[in-house]
Every structure is written in C-alpha cells, then in structure tokens.
Amino acid sequence: MSQWEDRKDELIRKLEKSKMTFRDILAQDKDYLVFTPQDREELESLLQRNDKVLSKLKKGEFTVAIVGLEKAGKSTLGNALLKNMILPEYTERCTYTTTEIRAGSETRGEIVFYSREEFQTHFQKMMVELGYEGTAAIDTPVETFNSWWDTMADKDRRTYDQLNGTIAEDVR
Ligand SMILES: Nc1nc2c(ncn2[C@@H]2O[C@H](COP(=O)(O)OP(=O)(O)OP(=O)(O)O)[C@@H](O)[C@H]2O)c(=O)[nH]1
Ligand SMILES: [Mg+2]
C-alpha cells in the first residue's frame, strides 16, 4: 500500500511539474513562434486530460470497468471486489442496465428512470434488433409479441435461438 502511495505521489509531482512547464511556455509564446495555433489546441486538450488524471489521483479515485456478455458473472465479480452484496446476481439475466458504483461516506442509491419517450425509443431499438420492421408500441400485449416472435422461429431459426433468451426476453 505504501509503495502505491509513493508511486502516486511521484506521479502527482510529475504531472504538476509538466503542467506548470507547459503553462509557462504557452504563456510566453503569445506570438505563436514556438507553437502553431493547432499545436496549442492539441496541447490544451492534453493539459485538460492531465488535469482530470491529477484531480482523480489527488482524491484517490480510480475507475474499474467490468464489461462482459449477459450472465457472464460481472455482478458476481463486482461484489467480490467490493466484498459486499450490492449488485444483484442471478442465474438469468437480471441487471439489464449499466450500473455505476462510487465510493462515498454514506450508503445510498440513485435510480434514474427512463421517460416514456426514452423507453419507447429503447424498446423500438430492441424490436429492430429482433427483426421487426414496423413501429412497435410499448403497451402492446405480450401475447401479440409472442405470436409475432413465434413466426420468426420459422423465418430465421438461428437468430431466434440466439435472441430468444436475451433481447426477446427483455421485450417480454
Ligand atoms: N460456475 C461459476 N458461476 C459463476 C461465476 N461467476 C458467476 N457465476 C454465476 O453466474 C450467474 C450469473 O452471474 P451474474 O454475476 O449475475 O452475471 P452478470 O454478468 O452480472 O449478468 P447480467 O448482469 O444479468 O448480464 C450467477 O448464477 C452466478 O452465481 C463463476 O466464476 N463460476
Ligand atoms: Mg449483472
């Protein structure tokens, strides 16, 4: 741990030093003798990225992304890393959405809901992925969906088998 802290402090020092150096050079090069406006723009964007890393390092923040196919064990791995049971784990698809966990002083959760329009757009996108060519409404009864989806089994068995337990299940 102390080794990590030492390396972190060293990186903070280096990043701060390079930031000051570039800021100084840019301030003195008012007439674009050293850097062209394009160079300057590139440097500015690098400095902004530098600032982001610096502020994360100073706060001791870092991001771990867990990405994988459905039911791959992402939530289980996340819970193991957190040594807690925060994320729902199940034998079937269950998380359905991107989840973000941040360290904080209190334990709390924030749920962001789709608006009806956003949900409709999302739903339409899933229907297109299933091969539906028309406009799909979210309040269509599930039986109507099931009879249409059954016809897809004859048309393209491979896609049907592939998506039946995933996107089709989400639509249901
Ligand atoms: N055998 C085995 N099963 C695992 C392992 N990791 C997770 N599982 C099981 O796999 C199932 C799915 O795990 P989840 O963690 O819910 O998977 P997920 O990727 O978060 O799933 P979604 O968020 O729904 O896409 C659960 O029943 C877990 O208990 C593992 O390393 N080995
Ligand atoms: Mg999950």
mmCIF file of C-alpha atoms and ligand atoms in Angstrom:
data_model
loop_
_atom_site.group_PDB
_atom_site.id
_atom_site.type_symbol
_atom_site.label_atom_id
_atom_site.label_comp_id
_atom_site.label_asym_id
_atom_site.label_seq_id
_atom_site.Cartn_x
_atom_site.Cartn_y
_atom_site.Cartn_z
ATOM 1 C CA MET A 1 0.000 0.000 0.000
ATOM 2 C CA SER A 2 2.749 2.455 0.933
ATOM 3 C CA GLN A 3 4.511 1.581 -2.326
ATOM 4 C CA TRP A 4 1.350 2.540 -4.209
ATOM 5 C CA GLU A 5 1.124 5.795 -2.213
ATOM 6 C CA ASP A 6 4.766 6.631 -3.053
ATOM 7 C CA ARG A 7 4.237 5.967 -6.751
ATOM 8 C CA LYS A 8 1.054 8.005 -6.695
ATOM 9 C CA ASP A 9 2.787 10.980 -5.026
ATOM 10 C CA GLU A 10 5.599 10.789 -7.551
ATOM 11 C CA LEU A 11 3.143 10.766 -10.449
ATOM 12 C CA ILE A 12 1.269 13.746 -8.963
ATOM 13 C CA ARG A 13 4.559 15.668 -8.717
ATOM 14 C CA LYS A 14 5.472 14.827 -12.321
ATOM 15 C CA LEU A 15 2.062 15.774 -13.667
ATOM 16 C CA GLU A 16 2.067 19.051 -11.748
ATOM 17 C CA LYS A 17 5.534 19.877 -12.986
ATOM 18 C CA SER A 18 4.686 19.203 -16.624
ATOM 19 C CA LYS A 19 1.500 21.209 -16.246
ATOM 20 C CA MET A 20 3.420 24.244 -14.912
ATOM 21 C CA THR A 21 6.086 23.915 -17.620
ATOM 22 C CA PHE A 22 3.585 23.816 -20.463
ATOM 23 C CA ARG A 23 1.502 26.626 -18.963
ATOM 24 C CA ASP A 24 4.688 28.759 -18.731
ATOM 25 C CA ILE A 25 5.712 28.026 -22.305
ATOM 26 C CA LEU A 26 2.242 28.757 -23.642
ATOM 27 C CA ALA A 27 2.076 31.998 -21.666
ATOM 28 C CA GLN A 28 5.423 33.156 -23.081
ATOM 29 C CA ASP A 29 4.642 32.138 -26.640
ATOM 30 C CA LYS A 30 1.986 34.793 -27.238
ATOM 31 C CA ASP A 31 3.110 35.351 -30.834
ATOM 32 C CA TYR A 32 2.929 31.654 -31.806
ATOM 33 C CA LEU A 33 6.669 31.481 -32.503
ATOM 34 C CA VAL A 34 7.063 28.037 -30.947
ATOM 35 C CA PHE A 35 3.613 26.512 -31.181
ATOM 36 C CA THR A 36 1.159 26.914 -34.064
ATOM 37 C CA PRO A 37 -2.485 27.526 -33.089
ATOM 38 C CA GLN A 38 -3.127 23.870 -33.945
ATOM 39 C CA ASP A 39 -0.260 22.673 -31.679
ATOM 40 C CA ARG A 40 -1.642 24.903 -28.991
ATOM 41 C CA GLU A 41 -5.106 23.379 -29.288
ATOM 42 C CA GLU A 42 -3.645 19.888 -29.036
ATOM 43 C CA LEU A 43 -1.578 20.846 -26.015
ATOM 44 C CA GLU A 44 -4.594 22.435 -24.338
ATOM 45 C CA SER A 45 -6.567 19.233 -24.739
ATOM 46 C CA LEU A 46 -3.653 17.196 -23.340
ATOM 47 C CA LEU A 47 -3.431 19.574 -20.397
ATOM 48 C CA GLN A 48 -7.124 19.130 -19.741
ATOM 49 C CA ARG A 49 -6.712 15.354 -19.686
ATOM 50 C CA ASN A 50 -3.710 15.838 -17.436
ATOM 51 C CA ASP A 51 -5.891 17.887 -15.039
ATOM 52 C CA LYS A 52 -8.532 15.154 -14.928
ATOM 53 C CA VAL A 53 -5.952 12.493 -14.029
ATOM 54 C CA LEU A 54 -4.386 14.816 -11.473
ATOM 55 C CA SER A 55 -7.648 15.520 -9.716
ATOM 56 C CA LYS A 56 -8.542 11.802 -9.629
ATOM 57 C CA LEU A 57 -5.123 10.910 -8.240
ATOM 58 C CA LYS A 58 -5.347 13.610 -5.572
ATOM 59 C CA LYS A 59 -8.784 12.368 -4.491
ATOM 60 C CA GLY A 60 -7.544 8.767 -4.570
ATOM 61 C CA GLU A 61 -10.221 7.912 -7.164
ATOM 62 C CA PHE A 62 -9.888 5.339 -9.885
ATOM 63 C CA THR A 63 -12.321 3.567 -12.154
ATOM 64 C CA VAL A 64 -12.649 -0.155 -12.721
ATOM 65 C CA ALA A 65 -14.868 -1.167 -15.650
ATOM 66 C CA ILE A 66 -16.394 -4.638 -15.743
ATOM 67 C CA VAL A 67 -17.694 -5.427 -19.193
ATOM 68 C CA GLY A 68 -18.993 -8.752 -20.470
ATOM 69 C CA LEU A 69 -21.793 -10.663 -22.109
ATOM 70 C CA GLU A 70 -25.015 -11.255 -20.196
ATOM 71 C CA LYS A 71 -24.788 -13.761 -17.323
ATOM 72 C CA ALA A 72 -21.002 -13.751 -17.614
ATOM 73 C CA GLY A 73 -20.590 -13.096 -13.885
ATOM 74 C CA LYS A 74 -19.942 -9.306 -13.956
ATOM 75 C CA SER A 75 -22.059 -8.571 -10.882
ATOM 76 C CA THR A 76 -20.562 -11.531 -9.003
ATOM 77 C CA LEU A 77 -17.056 -10.258 -9.748
ATOM 78 C CA GLY A 78 -18.079 -6.708 -8.761
ATOM 79 C CA ASN A 79 -19.463 -7.930 -5.428
ATOM 80 C CA ALA A 80 -16.303 -9.959 -4.810
ATOM 81 C CA LEU A 81 -14.147 -6.881 -5.444
ATOM 82 C CA LEU A 82 -16.362 -4.778 -3.162
ATOM 83 C CA LYS A 83 -16.526 -7.550 -0.544
ATOM 84 C CA ASN A 84 -20.245 -6.797 -0.365
ATOM 85 C CA MET A 85 -23.554 -7.926 -1.901
ATOM 86 C CA ILE A 86 -24.555 -4.664 -3.556
ATOM 87 C CA LEU A 87 -25.157 -5.934 -7.088
ATOM 88 C CA PRO A 88 -27.941 -8.412 -7.890
ATOM 89 C CA GLU A 89 -26.617 -11.807 -9.011
ATOM 90 C CA TYR A 90 -28.893 -14.338 -10.624
ATOM 91 C CA THR A 91 -28.820 -17.370 -12.881
ATOM 92 C CA GLU A 92 -30.883 -15.478 -15.509
ATOM 93 C CA ARG A 93 -30.288 -12.005 -16.989
ATOM 94 C CA CYS A 94 -31.058 -9.539 -14.249
ATOM 95 C CA THR A 95 -29.033 -6.330 -14.249
ATOM 96 C CA TYR A 96 -30.256 -5.068 -17.659
ATOM 97 C CA THR A 97 -28.505 -1.715 -17.432
ATOM 98 C CA THR A 98 -25.177 -0.032 -16.895
ATOM 99 C CA THR A 99 -24.510 0.320 -13.179
ATOM 100 C CA GLU A 100 -22.101 2.744 -11.587
ATOM 101 C CA ILE A 101 -20.834 2.407 -8.024
ATOM 102 C CA ARG A 102 -18.953 5.244 -6.398
ATOM 103 C CA ALA A 103 -17.166 5.316 -3.084
ATOM 104 C CA GLY A 104 -18.790 7.668 -0.560
ATOM 105 C CA SER A 105 -19.260 8.329 3.133
ATOM 106 C CA GLU A 106 -22.872 7.120 3.175
ATOM 107 C CA THR A 107 -24.565 4.121 1.641
ATOM 108 C CA ARG A 108 -27.192 5.306 -0.793
ATOM 109 C CA GLY A 109 -28.506 4.562 -4.241
ATOM 110 C CA GLU A 110 -29.880 6.663 -7.045
ATOM 111 C CA ILE A 111 -32.184 5.203 -9.657
ATOM 112 C CA VAL A 112 -32.506 7.074 -12.937
ATOM 113 C CA PHE A 113 -35.719 6.222 -14.762
ATOM 114 C CA TYR A 114 -36.326 6.472 -18.482
ATOM 115 C CA SER A 115 -39.033 8.903 -19.551
ATOM 116 C CA ARG A 116 -41.861 7.244 -21.520
ATOM 117 C CA GLU A 117 -40.372 8.587 -24.768
ATOM 118 C CA GLU A 118 -36.863 7.329 -23.926
ATOM 119 C CA PHE A 119 -38.295 3.949 -23.004
ATOM 120 C CA GLN A 120 -40.253 3.826 -26.279
ATOM 121 C CA THR A 121 -37.051 4.616 -28.245
ATOM 122 C CA HIS A 122 -35.151 1.907 -26.361
ATOM 123 C CA PHE A 123 -37.997 -0.564 -26.939
ATOM 124 C CA GLN A 124 -38.159 0.233 -30.656
ATOM 125 C CA LYS A 125 -34.400 -0.347 -30.913
ATOM 126 C CA MET A 126 -34.741 -3.791 -29.322
ATOM 127 C CA MET A 127 -37.605 -4.661 -31.692
ATOM 128 C CA VAL A 128 -35.469 -3.649 -34.694
ATOM 129 C CA GLU A 129 -32.688 -5.893 -33.366
ATOM 130 C CA LEU A 130 -35.224 -8.750 -33.331
ATOM 131 C CA GLY A 131 -36.047 -8.044 -36.983
ATOM 132 C CA TYR A 132 -39.337 -6.154 -36.566
ATOM 133 C CA GLU A 133 -39.784 -3.724 -39.418
ATOM 134 C CA GLY A 134 -42.741 -1.673 -38.194
ATOM 135 C CA THR A 135 -43.231 0.740 -35.324
ATOM 136 C CA ALA A 136 -43.609 -1.110 -32.028
ATOM 137 C CA ALA A 137 -45.606 0.283 -29.114
ATOM 138 C CA ILE A 138 -44.615 -0.466 -25.530
ATOM 139 C CA ASP A 139 -48.219 -1.126 -24.457
ATOM 140 C CA THR A 140 -48.734 -3.949 -26.963
ATOM 141 C CA PRO A 141 -49.939 -7.056 -25.068
ATOM 142 C CA VAL A 142 -47.212 -9.657 -24.537
ATOM 143 C CA GLU A 143 -49.359 -12.304 -26.337
ATOM 144 C CA THR A 144 -49.274 -10.209 -29.540
ATOM 145 C CA PHE A 145 -45.490 -10.016 -29.265
ATOM 146 C CA ASN A 146 -45.215 -13.765 -28.606
ATOM 147 C CA SER A 147 -47.266 -14.718 -31.692
ATOM 148 C CA TRP A 148 -45.154 -12.441 -33.913
ATOM 149 C CA TRP A 149 -41.909 -13.702 -32.365
ATOM 150 C CA ASP A 150 -43.020 -17.343 -32.919
ATOM 151 C CA THR A 151 -43.247 -16.627 -36.660
ATOM 152 C CA MET A 152 -39.590 -15.565 -36.541
ATOM 153 C CA ALA A 153 -38.636 -19.079 -35.395
ATOM 154 C CA ASP A 154 -39.592 -20.364 -38.872
ATOM 155 C CA LYS A 155 -38.034 -17.468 -40.743
ATOM 156 C CA ASP A 156 -34.608 -17.465 -39.073
ATOM 157 C CA ARG A 157 -34.156 -20.227 -36.512
ATOM 158 C CA ARG A 158 -30.565 -19.286 -35.689
ATOM 159 C CA THR A 159 -31.368 -15.680 -34.784
ATOM 160 C CA TYR A 160 -34.467 -16.860 -32.925
ATOM 161 C CA ASP A 161 -32.457 -19.250 -30.744
ATOM 162 C CA GLN A 162 -29.769 -16.672 -30.211
ATOM 163 C CA LEU A 163 -32.091 -13.851 -29.125
ATOM 164 C CA ASN A 164 -34.982 -15.719 -27.500
ATOM 165 C CA GLY A 165 -33.460 -15.762 -24.024
ATOM 166 C CA THR A 166 -31.939 -12.294 -24.287
ATOM 167 C CA ILE A 167 -33.498 -9.417 -26.261
ATOM 168 C CA ALA A 168 -36.843 -11.198 -26.747
ATOM 169 C CA GLU A 169 -36.946 -11.869 -23.004
ATOM 170 C CA ASP A 170 -36.189 -8.210 -22.276
ATOM 171 C CA VAL A 171 -39.033 -7.176 -24.588
ATOM 172 C CA ARG A 172 -41.429 -9.516 -22.772
HETATM 173 N N1 LIG B 1 -19.589 -21.507 -12.096
HETATM 174 C C1 LIG B 1 -19.473 -20.201 -11.943
HETATM 175 N N2 LIG B 1 -20.589 -19.484 -11.872
HETATM 176 C C2 LIG B 1 -20.468 -18.146 -11.721
HETATM 177 C C3 LIG B 1 -19.200 -17.499 -11.634
HETATM 178 N N3 LIG B 1 -19.410 -16.179 -11.506
HETATM 179 C C4 LIG B 1 -20.739 -16.019 -11.507
HETATM 180 N N4 LIG B 1 -21.388 -17.194 -11.623
HETATM 181 C C5 LIG B 1 -22.839 -17.437 -11.647
HETATM 182 O O1 LIG B 1 -23.324 -16.995 -12.921
HETATM 183 C C6 LIG B 1 -24.642 -16.446 -12.785
HETATM 184 C C7 LIG B 1 -24.668 -15.037 -13.410
HETATM 185 O O2 LIG B 1 -23.855 -14.176 -12.616
HETATM 186 P P1 LIG B 1 -24.077 -12.595 -12.568
HETATM 187 O O3 LIG B 1 -22.982 -12.042 -11.721
HETATM 188 O O4 LIG B 1 -25.485 -12.272 -12.179
HETATM 189 O O5 LIG B 1 -23.809 -12.235 -14.105
HETATM 190 P P2 LIG B 1 -23.892 -10.815 -14.839
HETATM 191 O O6 LIG B 1 -22.843 -10.810 -15.883
HETATM 192 O O7 LIG B 1 -23.865 -9.701 -13.859
HETATM 193 O O8 LIG B 1 -25.334 -10.948 -15.510
HETATM 194 P P3 LIG B 1 -26.274 -9.773 -16.126
HETATM 195 O O9 LIG B 1 -25.967 -8.520 -15.382
HETATM 196 O O10 LIG B 1 -27.690 -10.223 -15.925
HETATM 197 O O11 LIG B 1 -25.903 -9.695 -17.582
HETATM 198 C C8 LIG B 1 -24.965 -16.429 -11.296
HETATM 199 O O12 LIG B 1 -25.795 -17.537 -11.030
HETATM 200 C C9 LIG B 1 -23.594 -16.594 -10.635
HETATM 201 O O13 LIG B 1 -23.707 -17.270 -9.389
HETATM 202 C C10 LIG B 1 -18.038 -18.299 -11.703
HETATM 203 O O14 LIG B 1 -16.903 -17.834 -11.636
HETATM 204 N N5 LIG B 1 -18.246 -19.650 -11.854
HETATM 205 MG MG MG B 2 -25.267 -8.185 -13.518
#
